[in-house]
Amino acid sequence: MMKRRAVLAAAPGAALLLAGCGDDATEGLDPDKPYVALVSKGFQHQFWQAVQEGAEQAAEEFGVEITFEGPESESEVAQQIDMLQTALDRNPDAIGFAALDSQASAPLMTEAESRGVPVIAFDSGVDSDVPVTTASTDNLAAAALAAERMVDLIGGAGKVALVVHDQTSVTGVERRDGFTEYIAQNAPDVEIVDVQYGAGDQLESTNIATAIIEGNPDLAGIYGANEGSAIGVVNAVQELDRVGEIVVVGFDSGQAQMDAIRSGVMAGAITQNPVGIGYETVKAAVAAINGEDLPETIDTGFYWYDATNIDDAEIQAVLYE
């Protein structure tokens, strides 16, 4: 039976994008449709807006109502946990959750299970057996591809550094480890001189990348592990007038990264399929509500793109502005 829920003003099938808001998120949604509450890592990056777009597409297709919310920045773990608690208290039919900290949400995962609310992890996994599936990129493999491209671009030898968004989420850990493990196993003449964490914030990542470059004047390349990290690296390379001297490899998409690739500041990047992540999350939530079995993971795919293929139809389909 569908749960009774207090519900605020949005068109049927539409998502409300919220940040740090109170709990009037569901007013106006159709109480006769299943309700899926989505709690993302944030809302400030274009990536999450693309995820929301995919979620809205699936909501319309499958006849469910959704809300989509996230903390003010990707460092606000406590705020995200509060949002997850609030979402649970609305008694949704399912929850989608992209964890900033893979362990911090464990008690609420248990609470969701006790309430009979299926949880779909998306983008980033949760250190819990409660989620019925995880819809995400294979981040280890994607980061390994980024490392492979970096090795090729610097000629197989030299010093490289990483600017990563965090070391608490599954995406942060896997995008770091996939890159560093590939280097360790396949590139003996490449030295990783530093790994720093900038919370996915462009300004903080710019400052970190600047310090790394100034401390390693012979640096050959820097890898930025998400949209904000990569743009911070781009900013630092430009501000220090090192364009063409330091190879920049990014992750995710967004207008700034695409512009940097087209201008030659960035060599290339890994793009996920953010619209697909949002779509598959809601699709899986509907399946879970209906009692259907789901695979442990749903691989939403990834691609390398650079100046040679950025305008190809296959790549354009998974890029977002």
CSV table of N, CA and C in Angstrom, one decimal, residues 148-269:
chain,number,residue,atom,x,y,z
A,148,GLU,N,45.7,6.1,-17.3
A,148,GLU,CA,46.3,5.6,-18.6
A,148,GLU,C,46.5,6.8,-19.6
A,149,ARG,N,45.5,7.6,-19.7
A,149,ARG,CA,45.7,8.8,-20.6
A,149,ARG,C,46.7,9.7,-20.1
A,150,MET,N,46.8,10.0,-18.8
A,150,MET,CA,47.8,10.8,-18.3
A,150,MET,C,49.2,10.3,-18.6
A,151,VAL,N,49.4,9.0,-18.4
A,151,VAL,CA,50.7,8.4,-18.6
A,151,VAL,C,51.1,8.6,-20.1
A,152,ASP,N,50.2,8.4,-21.0
A,152,ASP,CA,50.5,8.6,-22.4
A,152,ASP,C,50.8,10.0,-22.7
A,153,LEU,N,50.1,10.9,-22.1
A,153,LEU,CA,50.2,12.4,-22.5
A,153,LEU,C,51.5,12.9,-22.0
A,154,ILE,N,52.1,12.4,-20.9
A,154,ILE,CA,53.3,12.9,-20.3
A,154,ILE,C,54.5,12.1,-20.8
A,155,GLY,N,54.3,11.2,-21.8
A,155,GLY,CA,55.4,10.4,-22.4
A,155,GLY,C,55.9,9.3,-21.5
A,156,GLY,N,55.1,8.8,-20.5
A,156,GLY,CA,55.4,7.7,-19.7
A,156,GLY,C,56.3,7.9,-18.6
A,157,ALA,N,56.7,9.2,-18.3
A,157,ALA,CA,57.6,9.5,-17.2
A,157,ALA,C,57.4,10.9,-16.7
A,158,GLY,N,57.6,11.1,-15.4
A,158,GLY,CA,57.5,12.5,-14.9
A,158,GLY,C,56.7,12.4,-13.5
A,159,LYS,N,56.5,13.6,-13.0
A,159,LYS,CA,55.8,13.8,-11.7
A,159,LYS,C,54.4,14.2,-11.9
A,160,VAL,N,53.5,13.6,-11.2
A,160,VAL,CA,52.1,14.0,-11.3
A,160,VAL,C,51.5,14.1,-9.9
A,161,ALA,N,50.4,14.8,-9.8
A,161,ALA,CA,49.7,15.1,-8.5
A,161,ALA,C,48.2,14.9,-8.8
A,162,LEU,N,47.5,14.8,-7.7
A,162,LEU,CA,46.0,14.6,-7.7
A,162,LEU,C,45.4,15.6,-6.8
A,163,VAL,N,44.3,16.2,-7.3
A,163,VAL,CA,43.4,17.0,-6.5
A,163,VAL,C,42.0,16.3,-6.5
A,164,VAL,N,41.7,15.8,-5.3
A,164,VAL,CA,40.5,14.9,-5.2
A,164,VAL,C,39.4,15.6,-4.4
A,165,HIS,N,38.2,15.3,-4.6
A,165,HIS,CA,37.1,16.0,-3.9
A,165,HIS,C,37.0,15.6,-2.4
A,166,ASP,N,37.3,14.4,-2.1
A,166,ASP,CA,37.2,14.0,-0.6
A,166,ASP,C,37.8,12.6,-0.5
A,167,GLN,N,38.0,12.2,0.7
A,167,GLN,CA,38.5,10.8,1.0
A,167,GLN,C,37.5,10.1,1.9
A,168,THR,N,36.2,10.5,1.9
A,168,THR,CA,35.2,9.9,2.7
A,168,THR,C,34.1,9.3,1.9
A,169,SER,N,33.9,9.8,0.7
A,169,SER,CA,32.8,9.1,-0.2
A,169,SER,C,33.5,8.0,-1.0
A,170,VAL,N,32.6,7.1,-1.5
A,170,VAL,CA,33.1,6.0,-2.3
A,170,VAL,C,33.7,6.6,-3.6
A,171,THR,N,33.1,7.6,-4.2
A,171,THR,CA,33.6,8.2,-5.4
A,171,THR,C,35.0,8.8,-5.2
A,172,GLY,N,35.1,9.5,-4.1
A,172,GLY,CA,36.5,10.1,-3.9
A,172,GLY,C,37.5,9.1,-3.7
A,173,VAL,N,37.3,8.1,-2.9
A,173,VAL,CA,38.2,7.0,-2.7
A,173,VAL,C,38.6,6.3,-3.9
A,174,GLU,N,37.5,5.9,-4.7
A,174,GLU,CA,37.8,5.1,-5.9
A,174,GLU,C,38.4,5.9,-7.0
A,175,ARG,N,38.1,7.1,-7.2
A,175,ARG,CA,38.7,7.9,-8.2
A,175,ARG,C,40.2,8.3,-7.9
A,176,ARG,N,40.5,8.3,-6.6
A,176,ARG,CA,41.9,8.4,-6.2
A,176,ARG,C,42.6,7.0,-6.4
A,177,ASP,N,42.0,6.0,-5.9
A,177,ASP,CA,42.7,4.7,-5.9
A,177,ASP,C,42.8,4.1,-7.3
A,178,GLY,N,41.8,4.3,-8.1
A,178,GLY,CA,41.9,3.8,-9.5
A,178,GLY,C,43.0,4.4,-10.2
A,179,PHE,N,43.2,5.7,-10.0
A,179,PHE,CA,44.3,6.4,-10.6
A,179,PHE,C,45.7,6.0,-10.1
A,180,THR,N,45.8,6.0,-8.8
A,180,THR,CA,47.1,5.7,-8.2
A,180,THR,C,47.5,4.3,-8.4
A,181,GLU,N,46.6,3.4,-8.3
A,181,GLU,CA,46.9,2.0,-8.5
A,181,GLU,C,47.3,1.7,-9.9
A,182,TYR,N,46.7,2.3,-10.9
A,182,TYR,CA,47.1,2.2,-12.3
A,182,TYR,C,48.6,2.6,-12.5
A,183,ILE,N,48.9,3.8,-11.9
A,183,ILE,CA,50.3,4.3,-12.0
A,183,ILE,C,51.3,3.3,-11.4
A,184,ALA,N,50.9,2.8,-10.2
A,184,ALA,CA,51.8,1.9,-9.4
A,184,ALA,C,52.1,0.6,-10.2
A,185,GLN,N,51.0,0.1,-10.9
A,185,GLN,CA,51.1,-1.2,-11.6
A,185,GLN,C,51.7,-1.1,-13.0
A,186,ASN,N,51.5,0.1,-13.6
A,186,ASN,CA,51.8,0.2,-15.0
A,186,ASN,C,52.8,1.3,-15.5
A,187,ALA,N,53.2,2.1,-14.6
A,187,ALA,CA,54.0,3.3,-15.0
A,187,ALA,C,55.1,3.5,-14.0
A,188,PRO,N,56.2,2.7,-14.0
A,188,PRO,CA,57.2,2.8,-13.0
A,188,PRO,C,58.0,4.1,-13.1
A,189,ASP,N,58.0,4.8,-14.2
A,189,ASP,CA,58.7,6.0,-14.3
A,189,ASP,C,57.9,7.3,-14.0
A,190,VAL,N,56.6,7.0,-13.6
A,190,VAL,CA,55.8,8.1,-13.2
A,190,VAL,C,55.7,8.2,-11.6
A,191,GLU,N,56.0,9.3,-11.1
A,191,GLU,CA,56.0,9.5,-9.6
A,191,GLU,C,54.8,10.4,-9.2
A,192,ILE,N,54.0,9.9,-8.3
A,192,ILE,CA,52.9,10.7,-7.7
A,192,ILE,C,53.5,11.4,-6.5
A,193,VAL,N,53.6,12.8,-6.6
A,193,VAL,CA,54.3,13.6,-5.6
A,193,VAL,C,53.3,14.1,-4.6
A,194,ASP,N,52.0,14.1,-4.9
A,194,ASP,CA,51.1,14.7,-3.9
A,194,ASP,C,49.6,14.3,-4.2
A,195,VAL,N,48.8,14.1,-3.1
A,195,VAL,CA,47.4,13.9,-3.3
A,195,VAL,C,46.8,14.8,-2.2
A,196,GLN,N,45.9,15.7,-2.7
A,196,GLN,CA,45.3,16.7,-1.8
A,196,GLN,C,43.8,16.7,-2.1
A,197,TYR,N,43.0,17.2,-1.1
A,197,TYR,CA,41.6,17.1,-1.1
A,197,TYR,C,41.0,18.5,-1.0
A,198,GLY,N,40.1,18.9,-1.9
A,198,GLY,CA,39.6,20.2,-2.0
A,198,GLY,C,38.1,20.3,-1.8
A,199,ALA,N,37.4,19.2,-1.4
A,199,ALA,CA,36.0,19.2,-1.1
A,199,ALA,C,35.1,19.5,-2.4
A,200,GLY,N,35.8,19.4,-3.6
A,200,GLY,CA,35.0,19.7,-4.8
A,200,GLY,C,34.8,21.2,-5.0
A,201,ASP,N,35.4,22.0,-4.2
A,201,ASP,CA,35.2,23.4,-4.2
A,201,ASP,C,36.2,24.1,-5.2
A,202,GLN,N,35.8,24.9,-6.1
A,202,GLN,CA,36.7,25.4,-7.1
A,202,GLN,C,37.8,26.3,-6.5
A,203,LEU,N,37.4,27.2,-5.6
A,203,LEU,CA,38.4,28.1,-5.0
A,203,LEU,C,39.4,27.3,-4.2
A,204,GLU,N,38.9,26.4,-3.3
A,204,GLU,CA,39.8,25.6,-2.5
A,204,GLU,C,40.7,24.7,-3.4
A,205,SER,N,40.2,24.2,-4.4
A,205,SER,CA,41.0,23.3,-5.3
A,205,SER,C,42.0,24.2,-6.1
A,206,THR,N,41.6,25.4,-6.4
A,206,THR,CA,42.6,26.3,-7.1
A,206,THR,C,43.8,26.6,-6.2
A,207,ASN,N,43.5,26.9,-4.9
A,207,ASN,CA,44.6,27.1,-4.0
A,207,ASN,C,45.4,25.9,-3.7
A,208,ILE,N,44.8,24.7,-3.7
A,208,ILE,CA,45.6,23.5,-3.5
A,208,ILE,C,46.5,23.2,-4.7
A,209,ALA,N,45.9,23.3,-5.9
A,209,ALA,CA,46.7,23.1,-7.1
A,209,ALA,C,47.8,24.1,-7.2
A,210,THR,N,47.6,25.3,-6.9
A,210,THR,CA,48.6,26.4,-6.9
A,210,THR,C,49.8,26.0,-6.0
A,211,ALA,N,49.5,25.6,-4.8
A,211,ALA,CA,50.5,25.2,-3.9
A,211,ALA,C,51.3,24.0,-4.4
A,212,ILE,N,50.6,23.0,-5.0
A,212,ILE,CA,51.3,21.8,-5.5
A,212,ILE,C,52.2,22.2,-6.6
A,213,ILE,N,51.8,23.1,-7.5
A,213,ILE,CA,52.6,23.5,-8.7
A,213,ILE,C,53.8,24.3,-8.2
A,214,GLU,N,53.6,25.2,-7.3
A,214,GLU,CA,54.7,26.0,-6.8
A,214,GLU,C,55.7,25.2,-6.0
A,215,GLY,N,55.2,24.1,-5.4
A,215,GLY,CA,56.2,23.2,-4.6
A,215,GLY,C,56.8,22.2,-5.5
A,216,ASN,N,56.4,22.0,-6.7
A,216,ASN,CA,56.9,21.0,-7.7
A,216,ASN,C,57.1,21.7,-9.0
A,217,PRO,N,58.1,22.5,-9.2
A,217,PRO,CA,58.2,23.2,-10.5
A,217,PRO,C,58.4,22.4,-11.7
A,218,ASP,N,58.8,21.1,-11.5
A,218,ASP,CA,59.0,20.2,-12.6
A,218,ASP,C,57.8,19.3,-12.8
A,219,LEU,N,56.7,19.6,-12.2
A,219,LEU,CA,55.5,18.8,-12.3
A,219,LEU,C,55.0,18.6,-13.8
A,220,ALA,N,54.7,17.4,-14.1
A,220,ALA,CA,54.3,17.1,-15.5
A,220,ALA,C,52.8,17.1,-15.7
A,221,GLY,N,52.1,16.7,-14.7
A,221,GLY,CA,50.6,16.6,-14.9
A,221,GLY,C,49.9,16.7,-13.5
A,222,ILE,N,48.6,17.1,-13.6
A,222,ILE,CA,47.7,17.1,-12.5
A,222,ILE,C,46.3,16.5,-12.9
A,223,TYR,N,45.8,15.7,-12.1
A,223,TYR,CA,44.5,15.1,-12.3
A,223,TYR,C,43.5,15.6,-11.3
A,224,GLY,N,42.4,16.2,-11.8
A,224,GLY,CA,41.3,16.7,-10.9
A,224,GLY,C,40.2,15.7,-11.0
A,225,ALA,N,39.7,15.2,-9.8
A,225,ALA,CA,38.9,14.0,-9.7
A,225,ALA,C,37.4,14.3,-9.8
A,226,ASN,N,37.0,15.5,-9.8
A,226,ASN,CA,35.6,15.8,-10.1
A,226,ASN,C,35.5,17.2,-10.7
A,227,GLU,N,34.3,17.7,-11.0
A,227,GLU,CA,34.1,18.9,-11.7
A,227,GLU,C,34.8,20.1,-11.0
A,228,GLY,N,34.5,20.3,-9.7
A,228,GLY,CA,35.1,21.4,-9.0
A,228,GLY,C,36.6,21.3,-8.9
A,229,SER,N,37.1,20.0,-8.6
A,229,SER,CA,38.5,19.8,-8.5
A,229,SER,C,39.2,20.1,-9.8
A,230,ALA,N,38.7,19.7,-10.9
A,230,ALA,CA,39.3,19.9,-12.2
A,230,ALA,C,39.4,21.3,-12.6
A,231,ILE,N,38.3,22.1,-12.3
A,231,ILE,CA,38.3,23.5,-12.7
A,231,ILE,C,39.3,24.3,-11.8
A,232,GLY,N,39.4,23.8,-10.6
A,232,GLY,CA,40.4,24.4,-9.7
A,232,GLY,C,41.8,24.2,-10.3
A,233,VAL,N,42.1,23.0,-10.8
A,233,VAL,CA,43.4,22.8,-11.4
A,233,VAL,C,43.6,23.6,-12.7
A,234,VAL,N,42.6,23.7,-13.5
A,234,VAL,CA,42.6,24.6,-14.7
A,234,VAL,C,42.9,26.0,-14.3
A,235,ASN,N,42.2,26.5,-13.3
A,235,ASN,CA,42.5,27.9,-12.8
A,235,ASN,C,43.9,28.1,-12.4
A,236,ALA,N,44.5,27.2,-11.6
A,236,ALA,CA,45.8,27.3,-11.1
A,236,ALA,C,46.8,27.3,-12.3
A,237,VAL,N,46.7,26.4,-13.2
A,237,VAL,CA,47.6,26.3,-14.3
A,237,VAL,C,47.5,27.6,-15.2
A,238,GLN,N,46.4,28.2,-15.3
A,238,GLN,CA,46.3,29.4,-16.1
A,238,GLN,C,46.9,30.6,-15.3
A,239,GLU,N,46.6,30.7,-14.0
A,239,GLU,CA,47.1,31.8,-13.2
A,239,GLU,C,48.6,31.8,-13.1
A,240,LEU,N,49.2,30.6,-13.1
A,240,LEU,CA,50.6,30.5,-13.0
A,240,LEU,C,51.3,30.4,-14.3
A,241,ASP,N,50.5,30.6,-15.4
A,241,ASP,CA,51.1,30.7,-16.7
A,241,ASP,C,51.8,29.4,-17.1
A,242,ARG,N,51.2,28.3,-16.8
A,242,ARG,CA,51.8,27.0,-17.0
A,242,ARG,C,51.0,26.2,-18.1
A,243,VAL,N,50.2,26.8,-18.8
A,243,VAL,CA,49.4,26.2,-19.9
A,243,VAL,C,50.4,25.6,-20.9
A,244,GLY,N,50.2,24.4,-21.3
A,244,GLY,CA,51.1,23.8,-22.3
A,244,GLY,C,52.3,23.1,-21.6
A,245,GLU,N,52.6,23.4,-20.4
A,245,GLU,CA,53.7,22.8,-19.7
A,245,GLU,C,53.2,21.7,-18.7
A,246,ILE,N,52.0,21.8,-18.2
A,246,ILE,CA,51.5,20.8,-17.3
A,246,ILE,C,50.2,20.2,-17.9
A,247,VAL,N,50.2,18.9,-18.0
A,247,VAL,CA,49.1,18.2,-18.6
A,247,VAL,C,48.0,18.1,-17.5
A,248,VAL,N,46.8,18.6,-17.9
A,248,VAL,CA,45.6,18.5,-17.0
A,248,VAL,C,44.6,17.5,-17.5
A,249,VAL,N,44.3,16.6,-16.6
A,249,VAL,CA,43.3,15.6,-16.9
A,249,VAL,C,42.2,15.7,-15.9
A,250,GLY,N,40.9,15.8,-16.3
A,250,GLY,CA,39.8,16.0,-15.4
A,250,GLY,C,38.9,14.8,-15.3
A,251,PHE,N,37.8,15.1,-14.6
A,251,PHE,CA,36.7,14.1,-14.4
A,251,PHE,C,35.4,14.9,-14.4
A,252,ASP,N,34.4,14.4,-15.0
A,252,ASP,CA,33.1,15.0,-15.2
A,252,ASP,C,33.1,15.9,-16.4
A,253,SER,N,32.1,16.8,-16.4
A,253,SER,CA,31.9,17.6,-17.6
A,253,SER,C,31.6,19.0,-17.2
A,254,GLY,N,30.6,19.7,-17.7
A,254,GLY,CA,30.4,21.1,-17.4
A,254,GLY,C,31.0,22.0,-18.4
A,255,GLN,N,30.4,23.2,-18.6
A,255,GLN,CA,30.9,24.1,-19.6
A,255,GLN,C,32.3,24.5,-19.4
A,256,ALA,N,32.7,24.8,-18.2
A,256,ALA,CA,34.1,25.2,-18.0
A,256,ALA,C,35.1,24.2,-18.4
A,257,GLN,N,34.9,22.9,-18.1
A,257,GLN,CA,35.8,21.8,-18.6
A,257,GLN,C,35.8,21.7,-20.1
A,258,MET,N,34.6,21.7,-20.7
A,258,MET,CA,34.5,21.6,-22.1
A,258,MET,C,35.3,22.8,-22.8
A,259,ASP,N,35.1,24.0,-22.3
A,259,ASP,CA,35.9,25.1,-22.8
A,259,ASP,C,37.4,24.9,-22.7
A,260,ALA,N,37.8,24.4,-21.5
A,260,ALA,CA,39.2,24.2,-21.3
A,260,ALA,C,39.8,23.2,-22.2
A,261,ILE,N,39.0,22.2,-22.5
A,261,ILE,CA,39.5,21.1,-23.5
A,261,ILE,C,39.6,21.7,-24.9
A,262,ARG,N,38.6,22.5,-25.3
A,262,ARG,CA,38.6,23.1,-26.6
A,262,ARG,C,39.7,24.1,-26.8
A,263,SER,N,40.1,24.8,-25.7
A,263,SER,CA,41.1,25.8,-25.8
A,263,SER,C,42.5,25.2,-25.6
A,264,GLY,N,42.6,23.9,-25.2
A,264,GLY,CA,43.9,23.3,-25.0
A,264,GLY,C,44.5,23.4,-23.6
A,265,VAL,N,43.8,24.0,-22.7
A,265,VAL,CA,44.2,24.1,-21.3
A,265,VAL,C,44.2,22.8,-20.6
A,266,MET,N,43.1,22.0,-20.9
A,266,MET,CA,43.0,20.7,-20.3
A,266,MET,C,43.1,19.7,-21.5
A,267,ALA,N,43.8,18.6,-21.2
A,267,ALA,CA,44.1,17.6,-22.3
A,267,ALA,C,42.8,16.8,-22.6
A,268,GLY,N,42.1,16.5,-21.5
A,268,GLY,CA,40.9,15.6,-21.7
A,268,GLY,C,40.3,15.3,-20.3
A,269,ALA,N,39.2,14.6,-20.3
A,269,ALA,CA,38.5,14.2,-19.1
A,269,ALA,C,37.7,13.0,-19.2
